[in-house]
PDB file of C-alpha atoms in Angstrom:
ATOM      1  CA  MET A 298      27.835  99.980 103.714  1.00  0.00           C
ATOM      2  CA  THR A 299      26.058  97.201 104.331  1.00  0.00           C
ATOM      3  CA  ASP A 300      24.349  94.810 101.989  1.00  0.00           C
ATOM      4  CA  ASP A 301      21.197  96.700 102.742  1.00  0.00           C
ATOM      5  CA  GLN A 302      22.102 100.240 102.283  1.00  0.00           C
ATOM      6  CA  PHE A 303      23.871  98.835  98.820  1.00  0.00           C
ATOM      7  CA  ASN A 304      20.557  96.791  97.922  1.00  0.00           C
ATOM      8  CA  LEU A 305      18.482 100.458  99.105  1.00  0.00           C
ATOM      9  CA  ILE A 306      20.549 102.159  96.951  1.00  0.00           C
ATOM     10  CA  LEU A 307      19.998  99.623  93.781  1.00  0.00           C
ATOM     11  CA  LYS A 308      16.705  99.727  94.032  1.00  0.00           C
ATOM     12  CA  LYS A 309      16.320 103.914  94.425  1.00  0.00           C
ATOM     13  CA  LEU A 310      18.496 103.541  91.001  1.00  0.00           C
ATOM     14  CA  ASP A 311      16.319 101.284  89.397  1.00  0.00           C
ATOM     15  CA  ALA A 312      13.173 103.746  90.790  1.00  0.00           C
ATOM     16  CA  ILE A 313      14.930 106.362  88.614  1.00  0.00           C
ATOM     17  CA  GLN A 314      16.220 104.800  85.753  1.00  0.00           C
ATOM     18  CA  GLN A 315      12.639 103.705  85.194  1.00  0.00           C
ATOM     19  CA  LYS A 316      11.223 106.833  85.345  1.00  0.00           C
ATOM     20  CA  LEU A 317      14.090 108.285  83.355  1.00  0.00           C
ATOM     21  CA  ASP A 318      13.145 105.458  80.466  1.00  0.00           C
ATOM     22  CA  ILE A 319       9.203 107.156  80.684  1.00  0.00           C
ATOM     23  CA  HIS A 320      10.623 110.911  80.456  1.00  0.00           C
ATOM     24  CA  THR A 321      13.328 110.032  77.609  1.00  0.00           C
ATOM     25  CA  GLY A 322      11.072 107.131  75.298  1.00  0.00           C
ATOM     26  CA  THR A 323      13.677 104.181  76.061  1.00  0.00           C
ATOM     27  CA  GLN A 324      12.079 101.124  76.945  1.00  0.00           C
ATOM     28  CA  PRO A 325      13.885  97.719  77.360  1.00  0.00           C
ATOM     29  CA  GLU A 326      13.627  96.594  73.984  1.00  0.00           C
ATOM     30  CA  ASP A 327      15.999  99.620  73.177  1.00  0.00           C
ATOM     31  CA  TRP A 328      18.483  97.802  75.763  1.00  0.00           C
ATOM     32  CA  LEU A 329      20.826  94.967  74.598  1.00  0.00           C
ATOM     33  CA  ASP A 330      22.416  92.851  77.360  1.00  0.00           C
ATOM     34  CA  ASN A 331      26.273  91.608  76.979  1.00  0.00           C
ATOM     35  CA  SER A 332      25.131  88.135  75.387  1.00  0.00           C
ATOM     36  CA  ASP A 333      23.172  89.852  73.247  1.00  0.00           C
ATOM     37  CA  ILE A 334      26.177  92.053  71.805  1.00  0.00           C
ATOM     38  CA  ILE A 335      28.176  89.395  71.421  1.00  0.00           C
ATOM     39  CA  ARG A 336      26.391  86.938  69.710  1.00  0.00           C
ATOM     40  CA  LEU A 337      25.121  90.431  67.628  1.00  0.00           C
ATOM     41  CA  LEU A 338      28.934  91.322  66.415  1.00  0.00           C
ATOM     42  CA  LYS A 339      30.183  87.447  66.599  1.00  0.00           C
ATOM     43  CA  ILE A 340      33.077  88.816  69.456  1.00  0.00           C
ATOM     44  CA  SER A 341      34.180  87.252  72.541  1.00  0.00           C
ATOM     45  CA  LYS A 342      33.327  88.577  75.892  1.00  0.00           C
ATOM     46  CA  ASN A 343      37.254  89.265  76.294  1.00  0.00           C
ATOM     47  CA  THR A 344      36.734  91.734  73.171  1.00  0.00           C
ATOM     48  CA  ALA A 345      33.695  93.092  74.325  1.00  0.00           C
ATOM     49  CA  ALA A 346      35.429  94.376  77.453  1.00  0.00           C
ATOM     50  CA  ALA A 347      38.860  95.455  75.762  1.00  0.00           C
ATOM     51  CA  TRP A 348      36.167  97.495  73.986  1.00  0.00           C
ATOM     52  CA  ARG A 349      34.103  98.879  76.629  1.00  0.00           C
ATOM     53  CA  GLU A 350      37.476  99.827  78.879  1.00  0.00           C
ATOM     54  CA  LYS A 351      38.895 101.792  75.410  1.00  0.00           C
ATOM     55  CA  GLY A 352      36.150 103.866  75.537  1.00  0.00           C
ATOM     56  CA  ILE A 353      34.583 102.071  71.924  1.00  0.00           C
ATOM     57  CA  LEU A 354      31.469 100.391  72.812  1.00  0.00           C
ATOM     58  CA  PRO A 355      29.497 102.440  75.048  1.00  0.00           C
ATOM     59  CA  PHE A 356      27.692 100.693  78.004  1.00  0.00           C
ATOM     60  CA  THR A 357      25.444 101.368  81.182  1.00  0.00           C
ATOM     61  CA  LYS A 358      26.224  99.385  84.535  1.00  0.00           C
ATOM     62  CA  ILE A 359      23.729  98.559  86.906  1.00  0.00           C
ATOM     63  CA  GLY A 360      25.039  95.995  89.832  1.00  0.00           C
ATOM     64  CA  LYS A 361      26.673  93.364  87.814  1.00  0.00           C
ATOM     65  CA  LYS A 362      24.792  93.859  84.542  1.00  0.00           C
ATOM     66  CA  ILE A 363      26.089  95.603  81.408  1.00  0.00           C
ATOM     67  CA  TYR A 364      23.008  97.082  79.291  1.00  0.00           C
ATOM     68  CA  TYR A 365      23.946  98.781  75.314  1.00  0.00           C
ATOM     69  CA  GLN A 366      21.816 101.170  73.855  1.00  0.00           C
ATOM     70  CA  LYS A 367      20.678 100.058  70.435  1.00  0.00           C
ATOM     71  CA  THR A 368      20.971 103.418  68.927  1.00  0.00           C
ATOM     72  CA  GLU A 369      24.716 103.991  70.201  1.00  0.00           C
ATOM     73  CA  ILE A 370      25.596 100.310  68.615  1.00  0.00           C
ATOM     74  CA  ARG A 371      24.283 101.404  65.313  1.00  0.00           C
ATOM     75  CA  HIS A 372      26.166 105.035  65.631  1.00  0.00           C
ATOM     76  CA  LEU A 373      29.519 102.880  66.415  1.00  0.00           C
ATOM     77  CA  LEU A 374      28.869 100.619  63.425  1.00  0.00           C
ATOM     78  CA  LYS A 375      28.424 103.320  61.288  1.00  0.00           C
ATOM     79  CA  ARG A 376      31.570 105.512  62.582  1.00  0.00           C
ATOM     80  CA  HIS A 377      33.866 102.174  61.586  1.00  0.00           C
ATOM     81  CA  ARG A 378      32.417 101.301  58.492  1.00  0.00           C
ATOM     82  CA  LEU A 379      35.135 101.129  55.676  1.00  0.00           C
TER      83      LEU A 379
END
């Protein structure tokens, strides 16, 4: 796959995501990036990566950027409350 083909796929995925956001009511402010999660949960990058690999921390990856839905993070915290 060439770089041009890959970039075209990314553009199409972004367009699809924008349309989904409109229909599902998901807005950009409903999402957090990796640095937000690390700061919010006071964890390291390695811990965040380990939790993603174990399926503890649900995420979406677009290109190299990782995003988390605020609602899923709230559910995660509620499920693990003692």
